[in-house]
Coordinates of C-alpha atoms in Angstrom, one line a residue:
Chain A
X1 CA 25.8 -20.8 1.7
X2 CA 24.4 -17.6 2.6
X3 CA 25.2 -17.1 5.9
X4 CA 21.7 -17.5 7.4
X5 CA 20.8 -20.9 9.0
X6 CA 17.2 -21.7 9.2
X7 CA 16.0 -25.0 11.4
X8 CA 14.4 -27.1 10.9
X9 CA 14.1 -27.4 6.9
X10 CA 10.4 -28.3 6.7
X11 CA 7.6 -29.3 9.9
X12 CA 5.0 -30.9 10.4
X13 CA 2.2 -30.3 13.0
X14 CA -1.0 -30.4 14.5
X15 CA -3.0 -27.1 15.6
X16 CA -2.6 -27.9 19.2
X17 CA 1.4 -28.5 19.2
X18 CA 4.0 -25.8 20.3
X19 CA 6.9 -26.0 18.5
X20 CA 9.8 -23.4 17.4
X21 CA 11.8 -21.7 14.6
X22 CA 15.3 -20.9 14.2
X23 CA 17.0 -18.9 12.6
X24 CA 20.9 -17.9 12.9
X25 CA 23.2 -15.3 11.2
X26 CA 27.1 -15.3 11.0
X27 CA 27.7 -12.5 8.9
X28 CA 27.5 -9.8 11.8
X29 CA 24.7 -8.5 11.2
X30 CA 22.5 -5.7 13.7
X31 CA 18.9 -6.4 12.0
X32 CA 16.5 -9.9 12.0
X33 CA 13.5 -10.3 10.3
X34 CA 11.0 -12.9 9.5
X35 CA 8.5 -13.1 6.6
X36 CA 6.1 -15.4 5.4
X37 CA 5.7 -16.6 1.9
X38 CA 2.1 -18.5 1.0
X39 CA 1.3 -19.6 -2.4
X40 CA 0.4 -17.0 -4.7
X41 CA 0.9 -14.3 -2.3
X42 CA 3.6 -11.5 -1.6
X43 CA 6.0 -12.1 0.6
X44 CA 4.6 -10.7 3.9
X45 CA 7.1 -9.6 7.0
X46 CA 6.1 -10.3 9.7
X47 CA 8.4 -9.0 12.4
X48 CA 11.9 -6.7 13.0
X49 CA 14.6 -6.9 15.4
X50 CA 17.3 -4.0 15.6
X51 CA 20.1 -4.8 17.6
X52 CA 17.8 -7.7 19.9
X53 CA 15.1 -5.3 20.0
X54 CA 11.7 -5.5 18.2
X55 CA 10.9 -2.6 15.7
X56 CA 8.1 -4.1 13.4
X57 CA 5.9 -6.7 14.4
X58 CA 3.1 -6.2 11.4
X59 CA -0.6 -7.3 12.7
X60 CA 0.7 -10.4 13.0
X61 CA -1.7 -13.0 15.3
X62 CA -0.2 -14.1 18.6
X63 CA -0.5 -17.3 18.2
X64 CA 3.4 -16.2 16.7
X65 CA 5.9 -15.1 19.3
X66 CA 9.0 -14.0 18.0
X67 CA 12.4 -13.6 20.5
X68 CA 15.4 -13.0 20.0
X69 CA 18.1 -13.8 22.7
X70 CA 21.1 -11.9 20.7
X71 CA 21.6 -10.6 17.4
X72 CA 22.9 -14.0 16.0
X73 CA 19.8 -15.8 16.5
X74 CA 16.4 -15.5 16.3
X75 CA 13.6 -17.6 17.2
X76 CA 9.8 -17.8 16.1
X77 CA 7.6 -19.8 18.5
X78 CA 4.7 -21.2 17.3
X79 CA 1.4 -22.6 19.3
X80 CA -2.5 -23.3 18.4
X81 CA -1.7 -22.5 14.8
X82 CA -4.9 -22.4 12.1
X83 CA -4.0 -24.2 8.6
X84 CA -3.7 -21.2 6.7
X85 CA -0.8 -20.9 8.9
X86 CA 0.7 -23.3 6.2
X87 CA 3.7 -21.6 4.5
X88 CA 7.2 -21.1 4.1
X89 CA 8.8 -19.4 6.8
X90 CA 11.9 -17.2 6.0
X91 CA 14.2 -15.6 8.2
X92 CA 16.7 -12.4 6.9
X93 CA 19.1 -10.4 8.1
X94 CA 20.9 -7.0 7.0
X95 CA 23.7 -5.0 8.4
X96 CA 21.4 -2.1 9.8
X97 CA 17.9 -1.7 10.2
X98 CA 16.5 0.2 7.0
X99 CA 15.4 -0.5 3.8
X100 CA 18.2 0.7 2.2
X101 CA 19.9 -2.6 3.2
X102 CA 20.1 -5.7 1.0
X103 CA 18.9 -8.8 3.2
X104 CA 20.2 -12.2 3.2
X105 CA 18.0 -14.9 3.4
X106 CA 17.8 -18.3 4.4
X107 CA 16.3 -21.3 3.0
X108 CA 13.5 -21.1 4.9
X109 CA 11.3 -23.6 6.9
X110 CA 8.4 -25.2 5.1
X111 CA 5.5 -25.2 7.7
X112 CA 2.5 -27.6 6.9
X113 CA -0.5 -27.7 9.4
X114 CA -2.3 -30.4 10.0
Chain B
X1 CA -2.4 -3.0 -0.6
X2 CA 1.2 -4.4 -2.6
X3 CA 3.5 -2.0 -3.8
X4 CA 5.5 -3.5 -6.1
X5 CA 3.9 -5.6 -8.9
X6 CA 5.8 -7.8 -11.7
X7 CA 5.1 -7.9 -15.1
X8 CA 4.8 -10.7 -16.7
X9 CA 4.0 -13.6 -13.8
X10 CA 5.9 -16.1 -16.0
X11 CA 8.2 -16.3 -18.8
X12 CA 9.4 -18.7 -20.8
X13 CA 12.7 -18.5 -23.1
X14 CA 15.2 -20.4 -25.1
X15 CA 18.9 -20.6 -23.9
X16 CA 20.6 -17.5 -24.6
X17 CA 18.0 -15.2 -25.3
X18 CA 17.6 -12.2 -23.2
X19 CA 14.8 -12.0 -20.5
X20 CA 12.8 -9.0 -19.4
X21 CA 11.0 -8.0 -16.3
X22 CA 9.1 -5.0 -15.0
X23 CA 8.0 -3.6 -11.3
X24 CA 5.8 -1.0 -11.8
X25 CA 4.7 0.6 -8.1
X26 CA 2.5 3.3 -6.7
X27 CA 3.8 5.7 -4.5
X28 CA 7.3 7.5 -4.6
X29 CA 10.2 5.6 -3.3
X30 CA 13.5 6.1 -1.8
X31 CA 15.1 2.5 -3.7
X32 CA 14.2 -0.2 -5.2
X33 CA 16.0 -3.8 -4.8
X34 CA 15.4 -7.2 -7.0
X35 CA 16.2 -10.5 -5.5
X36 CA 16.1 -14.1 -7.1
X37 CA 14.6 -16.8 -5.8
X38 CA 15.3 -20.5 -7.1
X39 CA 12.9 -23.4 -6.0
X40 CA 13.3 -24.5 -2.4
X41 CA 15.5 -21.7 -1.3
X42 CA 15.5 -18.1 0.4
X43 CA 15.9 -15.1 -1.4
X44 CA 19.3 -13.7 -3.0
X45 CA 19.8 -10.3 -3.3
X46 CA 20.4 -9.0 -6.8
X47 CA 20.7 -5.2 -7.4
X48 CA 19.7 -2.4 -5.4
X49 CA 18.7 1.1 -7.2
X50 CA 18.6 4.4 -5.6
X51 CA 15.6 7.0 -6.8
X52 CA 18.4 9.6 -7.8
X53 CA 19.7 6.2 -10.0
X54 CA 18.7 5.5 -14.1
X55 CA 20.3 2.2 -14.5
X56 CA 23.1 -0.4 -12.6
X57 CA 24.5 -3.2 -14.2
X58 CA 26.4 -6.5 -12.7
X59 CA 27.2 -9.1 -14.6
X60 CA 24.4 -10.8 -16.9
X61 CA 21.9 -8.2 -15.1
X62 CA 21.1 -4.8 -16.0
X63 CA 18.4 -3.0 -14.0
X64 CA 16.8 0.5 -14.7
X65 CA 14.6 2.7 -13.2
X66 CA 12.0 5.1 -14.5
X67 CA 10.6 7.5 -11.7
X68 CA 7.9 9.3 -13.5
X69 CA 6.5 6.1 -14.6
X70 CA 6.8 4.2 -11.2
X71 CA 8.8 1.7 -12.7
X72 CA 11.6 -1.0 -13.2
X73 CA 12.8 -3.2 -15.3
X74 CA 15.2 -6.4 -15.1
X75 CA 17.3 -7.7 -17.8
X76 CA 19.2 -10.6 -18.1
X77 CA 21.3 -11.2 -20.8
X78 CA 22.3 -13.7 -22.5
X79 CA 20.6 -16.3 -20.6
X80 CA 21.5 -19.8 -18.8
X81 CA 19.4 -22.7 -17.6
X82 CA 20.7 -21.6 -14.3
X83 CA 19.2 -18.6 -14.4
X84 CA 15.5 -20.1 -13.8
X85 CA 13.8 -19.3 -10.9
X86 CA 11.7 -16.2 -9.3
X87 CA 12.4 -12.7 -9.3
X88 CA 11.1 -9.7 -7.2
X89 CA 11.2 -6.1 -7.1
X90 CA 11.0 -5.3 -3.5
X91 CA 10.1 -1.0 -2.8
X92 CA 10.8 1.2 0.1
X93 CA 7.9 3.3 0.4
X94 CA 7.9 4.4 3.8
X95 CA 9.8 3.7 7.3
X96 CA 12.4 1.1 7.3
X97 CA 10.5 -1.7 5.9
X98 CA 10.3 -3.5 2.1
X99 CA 7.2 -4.3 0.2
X100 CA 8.0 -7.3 -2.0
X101 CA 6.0 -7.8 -5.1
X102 CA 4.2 -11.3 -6.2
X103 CA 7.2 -12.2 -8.5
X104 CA 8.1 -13.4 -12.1
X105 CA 8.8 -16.8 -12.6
X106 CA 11.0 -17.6 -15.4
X107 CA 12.1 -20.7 -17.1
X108 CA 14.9 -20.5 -19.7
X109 CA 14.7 -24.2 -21.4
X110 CA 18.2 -25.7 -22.6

C-alpha cells in the first residue's frame, strides 16, 4: 500500500469515448503529478499540481485535461484519444512541489486504445 | 533529450550475488533519486543523493555518486528473488521537475 489510489486498474476504449482517471492521495501531500510510461520509453510527466494549482503541464496534447478539485485527488480526463495514446498511466504525489522530493506512486492505469 | 540513462538495460544474476547499476547524465544536477519498479506496479522510491553527497546506504542498497563523471551507481547486495524488477535513476536538472531514465531491468533467478 502506498498511499496513492489510482482508478480504474486497466481501460479499455475507443478513440471517440470520453472517459476519466483517478487518482487519490492520503498521505497529506501539497504536490500531484501524472506521467506516462509507453514501452521502451522514459517515463514522461505530463502535468503538475502545487497545492490544486497547475505548475507543469509539458506539451501535452489536449485531447488530456487534467483537474484537480483538491489536493487529495486528481483527475485526468480523457476524449478523441489516437492509439499511441496506449500506455500506462501513473499518478504521484510528494510533500512539496520540487524535485528534491521523493514521489509516491500508484499502480497506475493500464490504458489500451482501440 | 533524456537525462538520465542506465547502464546495463538488463541484468541477469544468481541468488545472492551482488547487482550493479549505473546513471550516467549530462548536465549538472542538484540530486539524483532511484526508484524500483516491480511488474504491474507504480514506482517506489529508493534513495535520494544530494550533488554535495559521495555515497548513502539503506539496507541491501548502496548508491554513489560521481559528479565529475555525471554519474551513479546502484548496488544491491546480497541479492533476493524479490529483488527483480526495474530500476531508474531519475535527475533534477532544472526547475522543479524529474527526468527519469529508460531503466534496468534485473532478474535475480532462485
Amino acid at each position: 500500500e502506498t498511499g496513492v489510489t489510482q482508478t480504474p486498474r486497466h481501460l479499455v476504449m475507443g478513440m471517440t469515448n470520453k472517459k476519466s482517471l483517478k487518482c487519490e492521495q492520503h498521505l497529506g501531500h501539497n504536490a500531484m503529478y501524472w506521467y506516462k510510461q509507453s514501452a521502451k520509453k522514459p517515463l514522461e510527466l505530463m502535468f503538475v499540481y502545487s497545492l490544486e494549482e497547475r505548475v507543469e503541464n509539458n506539451s501535452v496534447p489536449s485531447r488530456f485535461s487534467p483537474e484537480c478539485p483538491n489536493s487529495s485527488h486528481l483527475f485526468l480526463h480523457l476524449h478523441t484519444l489516437q492509439p499511441e495514446d496506449s500506455a500506462l498511466y501513473l499518478c504521484a504525489s510528494s510533500q512539496a512541489w520540487g524535485s528534491n522530493q521523493p514521489q509516491h506512486f500508484g499502480d497506475g492505469t493500464r490504458l489500451s486504445i482501440l | 533529450s533524456q537525462q538520465g540513462e542506465e547502464d546495463p538495460q538488463a541484468l541477469s544474476i544468481q541468488e545472492g550475488e551482488n547487482a550493479t547499476m549505473n546513471c550516467s547524465y549530462k548536465t549538472s544536477i542538484n540530486n539524483l533519486q532511484w526508484y524500483r519498479q516491480n511488474s504491474g506496479r507504480g514506482l517506489v522510491h529508493l534513495i535520494l543523493i544530494r550533488s554535495n553527497e559521495r555515497e548513502k546506504h539503506s539496507g541491501r542498497l548502496r548508491v554513489t555518486l560521481d559528479t565529475s563523471k555525471k554519474s551513479s551507481s546502484l548496488l544491491i547486495t546480497a541479492s533476493r528473488a524479490a529483488d527483480t524488477a526495474s530500476y531508474f535513476c531519475a535527475t533534477d536538472h532544472a526547475g522543479n521537475k524529474l527526468t527519469f531514465g529508460g531503466g534496468t531491468r534485473v532478474l535475480v533467478k532462485p
